[in-house]
Coordinates of C-alpha atoms in Angstrom, one line a residue:
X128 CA -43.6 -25.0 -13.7
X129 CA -46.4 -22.9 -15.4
X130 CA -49.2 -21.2 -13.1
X131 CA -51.4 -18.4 -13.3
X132 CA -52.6 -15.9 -10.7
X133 CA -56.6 -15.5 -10.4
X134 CA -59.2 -13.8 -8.4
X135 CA -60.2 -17.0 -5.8
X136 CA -64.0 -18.3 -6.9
X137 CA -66.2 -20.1 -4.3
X138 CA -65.2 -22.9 -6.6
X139 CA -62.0 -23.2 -5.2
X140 CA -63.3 -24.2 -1.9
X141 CA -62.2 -27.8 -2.0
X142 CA -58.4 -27.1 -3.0
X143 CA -58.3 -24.3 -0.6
X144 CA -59.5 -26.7 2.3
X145 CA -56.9 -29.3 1.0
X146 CA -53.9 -26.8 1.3
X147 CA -55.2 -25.3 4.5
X148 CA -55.3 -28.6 6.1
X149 CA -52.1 -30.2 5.0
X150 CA -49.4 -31.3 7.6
X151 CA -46.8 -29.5 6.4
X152 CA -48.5 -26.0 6.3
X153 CA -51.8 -26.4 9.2
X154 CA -48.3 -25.9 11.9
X155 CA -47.9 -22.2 10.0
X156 CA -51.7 -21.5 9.5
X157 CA -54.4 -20.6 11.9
X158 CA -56.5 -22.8 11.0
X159 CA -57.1 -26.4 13.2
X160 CA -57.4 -29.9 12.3
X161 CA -60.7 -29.7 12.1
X162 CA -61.6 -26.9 10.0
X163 CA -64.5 -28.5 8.0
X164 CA -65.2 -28.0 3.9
X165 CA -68.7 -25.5 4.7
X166 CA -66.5 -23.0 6.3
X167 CA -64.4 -22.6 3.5
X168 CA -67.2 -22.5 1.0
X169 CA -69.3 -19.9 3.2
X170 CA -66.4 -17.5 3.7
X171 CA -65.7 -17.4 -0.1
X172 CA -69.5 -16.6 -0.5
X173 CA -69.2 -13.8 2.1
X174 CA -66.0 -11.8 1.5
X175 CA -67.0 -7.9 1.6
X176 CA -65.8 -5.3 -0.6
X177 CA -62.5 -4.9 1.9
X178 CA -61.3 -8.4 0.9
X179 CA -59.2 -9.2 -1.9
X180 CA -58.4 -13.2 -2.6
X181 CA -56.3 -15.0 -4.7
X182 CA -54.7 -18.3 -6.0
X183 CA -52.5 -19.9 -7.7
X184 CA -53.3 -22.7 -10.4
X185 CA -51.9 -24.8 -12.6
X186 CA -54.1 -26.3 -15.3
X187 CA -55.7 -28.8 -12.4
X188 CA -55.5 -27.0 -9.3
X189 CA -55.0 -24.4 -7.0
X190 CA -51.7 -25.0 -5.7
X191 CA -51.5 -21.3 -3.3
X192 CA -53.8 -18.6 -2.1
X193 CA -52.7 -15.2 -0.7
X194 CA -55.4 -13.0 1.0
X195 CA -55.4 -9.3 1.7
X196 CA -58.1 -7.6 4.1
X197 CA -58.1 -3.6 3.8
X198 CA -58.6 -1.8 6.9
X199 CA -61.7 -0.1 7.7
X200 CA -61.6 3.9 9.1
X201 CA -58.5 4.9 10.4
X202 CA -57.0 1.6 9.4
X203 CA -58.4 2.2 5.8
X204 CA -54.3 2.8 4.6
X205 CA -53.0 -0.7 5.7
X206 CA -53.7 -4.0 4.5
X207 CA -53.5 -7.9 6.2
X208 CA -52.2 -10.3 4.6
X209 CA -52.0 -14.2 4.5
X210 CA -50.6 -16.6 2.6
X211 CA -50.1 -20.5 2.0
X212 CA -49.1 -23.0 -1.0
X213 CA -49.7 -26.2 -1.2
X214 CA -47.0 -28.3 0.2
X215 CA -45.5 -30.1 -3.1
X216 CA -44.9 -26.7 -4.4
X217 CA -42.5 -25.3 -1.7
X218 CA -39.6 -23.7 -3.2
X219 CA -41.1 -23.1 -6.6
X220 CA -41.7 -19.6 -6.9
X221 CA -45.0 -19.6 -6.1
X222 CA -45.2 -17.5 -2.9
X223 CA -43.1 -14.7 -4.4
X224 CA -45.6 -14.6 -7.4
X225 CA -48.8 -14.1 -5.4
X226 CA -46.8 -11.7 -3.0
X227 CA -46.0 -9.6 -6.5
X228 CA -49.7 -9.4 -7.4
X229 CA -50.7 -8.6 -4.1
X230 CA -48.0 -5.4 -3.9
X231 CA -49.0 -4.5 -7.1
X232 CA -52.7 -4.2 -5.9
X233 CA -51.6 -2.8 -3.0
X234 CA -49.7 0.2 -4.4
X235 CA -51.2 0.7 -7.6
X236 CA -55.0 -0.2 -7.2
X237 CA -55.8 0.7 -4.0
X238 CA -53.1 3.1 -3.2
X239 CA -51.9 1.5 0.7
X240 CA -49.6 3.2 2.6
X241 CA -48.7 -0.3 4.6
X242 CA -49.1 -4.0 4.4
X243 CA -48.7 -6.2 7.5
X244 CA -48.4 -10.0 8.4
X245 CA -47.6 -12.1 10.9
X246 CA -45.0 -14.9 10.6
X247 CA -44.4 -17.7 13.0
X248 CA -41.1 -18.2 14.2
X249 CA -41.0 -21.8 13.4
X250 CA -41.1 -20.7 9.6
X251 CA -37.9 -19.4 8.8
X252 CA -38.3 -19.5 5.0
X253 CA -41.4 -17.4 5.1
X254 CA -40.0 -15.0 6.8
X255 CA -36.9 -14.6 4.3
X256 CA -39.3 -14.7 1.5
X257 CA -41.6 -11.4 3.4
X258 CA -38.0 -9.9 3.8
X259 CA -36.8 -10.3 0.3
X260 CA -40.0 -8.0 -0.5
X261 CA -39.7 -5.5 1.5
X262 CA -41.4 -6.6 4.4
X263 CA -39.4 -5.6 7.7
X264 CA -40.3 -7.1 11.4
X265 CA -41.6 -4.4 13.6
X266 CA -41.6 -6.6 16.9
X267 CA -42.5 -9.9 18.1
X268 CA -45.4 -11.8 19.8
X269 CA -44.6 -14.2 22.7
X270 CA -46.2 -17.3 22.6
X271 CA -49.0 -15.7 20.2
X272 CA -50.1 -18.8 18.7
X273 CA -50.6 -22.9 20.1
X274 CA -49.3 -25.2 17.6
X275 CA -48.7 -28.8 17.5
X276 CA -48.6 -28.9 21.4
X277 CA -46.3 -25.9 21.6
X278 CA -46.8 -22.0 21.6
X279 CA -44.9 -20.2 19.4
X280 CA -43.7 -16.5 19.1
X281 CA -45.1 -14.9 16.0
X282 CA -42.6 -12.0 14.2
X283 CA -44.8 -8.9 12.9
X284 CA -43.4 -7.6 9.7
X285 CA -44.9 -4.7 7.8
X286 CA -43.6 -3.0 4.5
X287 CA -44.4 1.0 4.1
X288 CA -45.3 2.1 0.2
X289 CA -41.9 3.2 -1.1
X290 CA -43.6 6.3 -2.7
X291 CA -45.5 7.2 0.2
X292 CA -45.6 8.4 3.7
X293 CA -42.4 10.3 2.2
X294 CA -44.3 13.4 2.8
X295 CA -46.5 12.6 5.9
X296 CA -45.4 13.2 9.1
X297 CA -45.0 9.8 11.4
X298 CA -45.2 10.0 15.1
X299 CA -43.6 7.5 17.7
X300 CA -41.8 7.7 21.0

């Protein structure tokens, strides 16, 4: 399957919303049922300077996204990020692809020390896919999220530059 990796345009709105919103990924998401088109379209109009977007499209449509927030002061050397394809594209390489060009921004562009996520415990496969990347779980969230009736423990996973922090000292108890 052939797809390329762009910079997300407010015109993207509509397929974000779809994928966002789709039974088999809204359980992972924390988005609701609910979540209505306008939000989608005004939060692509207003990302700041500290947000970096993407997707994933075929010649049609956008069939992933992956977003990465920078932290702000003494946060400014980690990133967030989140991620979510399009449910008939599971499996296809398409997460690892937009995790690739987010690292590589990461590292290379806007020199992070760390990037973080959170991954529900009900998703499994995401998590083997952060792990296969580098990402490494640093603890776990009881009941940190409600979905489909149930609360579920969410696994934070974080993966450290592999060029830096070599040289800083870390402190922890």
């Amino acid at each position: 399957m052939k797809f390329t990796i762009r910079a997300v345009e407010p015109k993207d709105a509509r397929d974000l919303h779809r994928i966002y919103t789709q039974e088999e990924v809204l359980p992972y998401m924390g988005f609701i049922p609910s979540m209505r088109l306008d939000s989608v379209e005004n939060r692509l109009r207003s990302l700041d300077e500290n947000q970096h977007e993407f997707v994933a499209v075929t010649e049609d449509k956008v069939i992933g996204f992956l977003g990465l927030t920078v932290g702000k002061r003494r946060k400014a050397h980690s990133g967030s990020l989140y991620i979510g394809v399009d449910s008939g594209y599971h499996g296809q390489g398409v997460g690892q692809a937009l995790l690739t060009k987010v690292i590589d921004l990461a590292d290379n562009w806007l020199m992070l020390e760390r990037l973080e996520l959170g991954v529900l415990a009900t998703n499994p496969r995401a998590k083997a896919l952060y792990e296969r990347c580098g990402f490494k779980a640093e603890g776990k969230m009881s009941a940190s999220i409600v979905s489909n009736g149930e609360y579920v423990d969410e696994f934070m996973m974080a993966r450290l530059h592999p060029n830096g922090l070599n040289n800083k000292q870390i402190r922890s108890k």
